[in-house]
PDB file of C-alpha atoms in Angstrom:
ATOM      1  CA  MET A   1     124.651 104.850 124.002  1.00  0.00           C
ATOM      2  CA  TRP A   2     122.789 106.520 121.157  1.00  0.00           C
ATOM      3  CA  TYR A   3     120.940 104.478 118.528  1.00  0.00           C
ATOM      4  CA  VAL A   4     119.411 105.308 115.158  1.00  0.00           C
ATOM      5  CA  ILE A   5     115.962 103.888 114.477  1.00  0.00           C
ATOM      6  CA  TYR A   6     115.393 104.170 110.725  1.00  0.00           C
ATOM      7  CA  SER A   7     111.933 103.069 109.641  1.00  0.00           C
ATOM      8  CA  LYS A   8     110.500 102.703 106.154  1.00  0.00           C
ATOM      9  CA  ASP A   9     106.772 103.040 105.541  1.00  0.00           C
ATOM     10  CA  ARG A  10     104.861 100.543 103.445  1.00  0.00           C
ATOM     11  CA  GLU A  11     102.953 101.840 100.423  1.00  0.00           C
ATOM     12  CA  ASP A  12      99.630 103.548 101.149  1.00  0.00           C
ATOM     13  CA  SER A  13     100.386 103.772 104.881  1.00  0.00           C
ATOM     14  CA  LEU A  14      99.302 107.404 105.324  1.00  0.00           C
ATOM     15  CA  PRO A  15      95.803 106.677 106.731  1.00  0.00           C
ATOM     16  CA  ALA A  16      97.204 104.238 109.309  1.00  0.00           C
ATOM     17  CA  ARG A  17     100.038 106.656 110.131  1.00  0.00           C
ATOM     18  CA  LEU A  18      97.644 109.547 110.757  1.00  0.00           C
ATOM     19  CA  GLU A  19      95.312 107.423 112.876  1.00  0.00           C
ATOM     20  CA  THR A  20      98.135 106.031 115.015  1.00  0.00           C
ATOM     21  CA  ARG A  21     100.197 109.239 115.292  1.00  0.00           C
ATOM     22  CA  PRO A  22      98.984 110.289 118.783  1.00  0.00           C
ATOM     23  CA  ALA A  23     100.054 106.956 120.330  1.00  0.00           C
ATOM     24  CA  HIS A  24     103.387 107.070 118.464  1.00  0.00           C
ATOM     25  CA  LEU A  25     104.077 110.632 119.645  1.00  0.00           C
ATOM     26  CA  GLU A  26     103.221 109.704 123.227  1.00  0.00           C
ATOM     27  CA  ARG A  27     106.076 107.170 123.248  1.00  0.00           C
ATOM     28  CA  VAL A  28     108.516 109.558 121.564  1.00  0.00           C
ATOM     29  CA  ASN A  29     107.578 112.314 124.014  1.00  0.00           C
ATOM     30  CA  ALA A  30     108.340 109.930 126.888  1.00  0.00           C
ATOM     31  CA  LEU A  31     111.908 109.625 125.542  1.00  0.00           C
ATOM     32  CA  LEU A  32     112.071 113.423 125.363  1.00  0.00           C
ATOM     33  CA  ASP A  33     110.807 113.809 128.930  1.00  0.00           C
ATOM     34  CA  GLU A  34     113.457 111.341 130.095  1.00  0.00           C
ATOM     35  CA  GLY A  35     116.218 113.315 128.324  1.00  0.00           C
ATOM     36  CA  ARG A  36     116.933 110.388 125.986  1.00  0.00           C
ATOM     37  CA  LEU A  37     115.866 111.879 122.638  1.00  0.00           C
ATOM     38  CA  LEU A  38     118.366 113.580 120.345  1.00  0.00           C
ATOM     39  CA  LEU A  39     116.036 114.013 117.366  1.00  0.00           C
ATOM     40  CA  ALA A  40     112.959 112.510 115.780  1.00  0.00           C
ATOM     41  CA  GLY A  41     110.749 113.101 112.799  1.00  0.00           C
ATOM     42  CA  PRO A  42     109.076 111.736 109.696  1.00  0.00           C
ATOM     43  CA  ARG A  43     110.700 111.635 106.260  1.00  0.00           C
ATOM     44  CA  PRO A  44     108.356 113.339 103.762  1.00  0.00           C
ATOM     45  CA  ALA A  45     107.862 111.578 100.425  1.00  0.00           C
ATOM     46  CA  ILE A  46     108.279 114.888  98.581  1.00  0.00           C
ATOM     47  CA  ASP A  47     110.420 117.970  99.170  1.00  0.00           C
ATOM     48  CA  ALA A  48     107.918 119.769 101.392  1.00  0.00           C
ATOM     49  CA  PRO A  49     107.405 120.133 105.150  1.00  0.00           C
ATOM     50  CA  ASP A  50     103.782 119.013 104.679  1.00  0.00           C
ATOM     51  CA  PRO A  51     103.693 116.379 101.943  1.00  0.00           C
ATOM     52  CA  GLY A  52      99.899 116.163 101.997  1.00  0.00           C
ATOM     53  CA  PRO A  53      98.559 113.051 100.260  1.00  0.00           C
ATOM     54  CA  ALA A  54     102.092 112.093  99.091  1.00  0.00           C
ATOM     55  CA  GLY A  55     102.669 110.969 102.682  1.00  0.00           C
ATOM     56  CA  PHE A  56     105.944 109.859 104.179  1.00  0.00           C
ATOM     57  CA  LEU A  57     108.779 107.484 103.352  1.00  0.00           C
ATOM     58  CA  GLY A  58     109.331 106.604 107.006  1.00  0.00           C
ATOM     59  CA  SER A  59     110.721 107.972 110.248  1.00  0.00           C
ATOM     60  CA  LEU A  60     114.059 108.689 111.887  1.00  0.00           C
ATOM     61  CA  ILE A  61     114.688 108.635 115.631  1.00  0.00           C
ATOM     62  CA  VAL A  62     118.006 109.043 117.417  1.00  0.00           C
ATOM     63  CA  ALA A  63     117.652 108.153 121.087  1.00  0.00           C
ATOM     64  CA  GLU A  64     119.619 106.833 124.019  1.00  0.00           C
ATOM     65  CA  PHE A  65     119.139 103.258 125.230  1.00  0.00           C
ATOM     66  CA  ASP A  66     121.090 100.924 127.508  1.00  0.00           C
ATOM     67  CA  SER A  67     121.770  98.456 124.697  1.00  0.00           C
ATOM     68  CA  LEU A  68     121.083  97.610 121.074  1.00  0.00           C
ATOM     69  CA  GLU A  69     118.589  94.999 122.257  1.00  0.00           C
ATOM     70  CA  ASP A  70     116.704  97.642 124.285  1.00  0.00           C
ATOM     71  CA  ALA A  71     116.626  99.971 121.283  1.00  0.00           C
ATOM     72  CA  ARG A  72     115.290  97.191 119.036  1.00  0.00           C
ATOM     73  CA  ALA A  73     112.655  96.198 121.594  1.00  0.00           C
ATOM     74  CA  TRP A  74     111.521  99.824 121.899  1.00  0.00           C
ATOM     75  CA  ALA A  75     111.324 100.164 118.104  1.00  0.00           C
ATOM     76  CA  ASP A  76     109.433  96.884 117.708  1.00  0.00           C
ATOM     77  CA  ALA A  77     106.831  98.042 120.249  1.00  0.00           C
ATOM     78  CA  ASP A  78     106.037 101.247 118.340  1.00  0.00           C
ATOM     79  CA  PRO A  79     102.309 101.674 117.626  1.00  0.00           C
ATOM     80  CA  TYR A  80     103.190 102.232 113.971  1.00  0.00           C
ATOM     81  CA  VAL A  81     104.452  98.632 113.845  1.00  0.00           C
ATOM     82  CA  LYS A  82     101.191  97.247 115.218  1.00  0.00           C
ATOM     83  CA  ALA A  83      99.195  99.440 112.801  1.00  0.00           C
ATOM     84  CA  GLY A  84     101.222  98.191 109.822  1.00  0.00           C
ATOM     85  CA  VAL A  85     102.695 101.583 108.927  1.00  0.00           C
ATOM     86  CA  TYR A  86     106.272 100.345 108.688  1.00  0.00           C
ATOM     87  CA  GLN A  87     107.508  97.775 106.201  1.00  0.00           C
ATOM     88  CA  SER A  88     110.928  97.668 107.874  1.00  0.00           C
ATOM     89  CA  ILE A  89     112.927  99.041 110.789  1.00  0.00           C
ATOM     90  CA  GLU A  90     116.710  99.254 111.025  1.00  0.00           C
ATOM     91  CA  VAL A  91     118.303  99.896 114.426  1.00  0.00           C
ATOM     92  CA  SER A  92     122.010 100.668 114.717  1.00  0.00           C
ATOM     93  CA  PRO A  93     124.451 102.253 117.160  1.00  0.00           C
ATOM     94  CA  PHE A  94     125.204 105.956 116.671  1.00  0.00           C
ATOM     95  CA  LYS A  95     128.266 107.827 117.867  1.00  0.00           C
ATOM     96  CA  ARG A  96     127.335 111.418 118.594  1.00  0.00           C
ATOM     97  CA  VAL A  97     130.187 113.784 117.771  1.00  0.00           C
ATOM     98  CA  MET A  98     128.500 117.163 117.205  1.00  0.00           C
ATOM     99  CA  PRO A  99     127.013 119.173 118.687  1.00  0.00           C
ATOM    100  CA  VAL A 100     128.629 118.411 122.003  1.00  0.00           C
TER     101      VAL A 100
END
């Protein structure tokens, strides 16, 4: 089943986010390589593809896991969590309707 991983950054997390980004992307790319990633990306703090020093509000990932518990465990093991980038993570089931 598909799951949404909706993460919110803590204030002033941009330096930690930038430093930890390669390790974070490595894990997300593994989902992609396994055919389990529907979409992923950061949520800019301002209306711009590159928010510069304004940074990001968080991240959104939609990926396939065997269970809600597996999705939560994957999210909790994200390098951004260990680096203190996220202040919270919400994981919920997602029913994909379109595109088919």
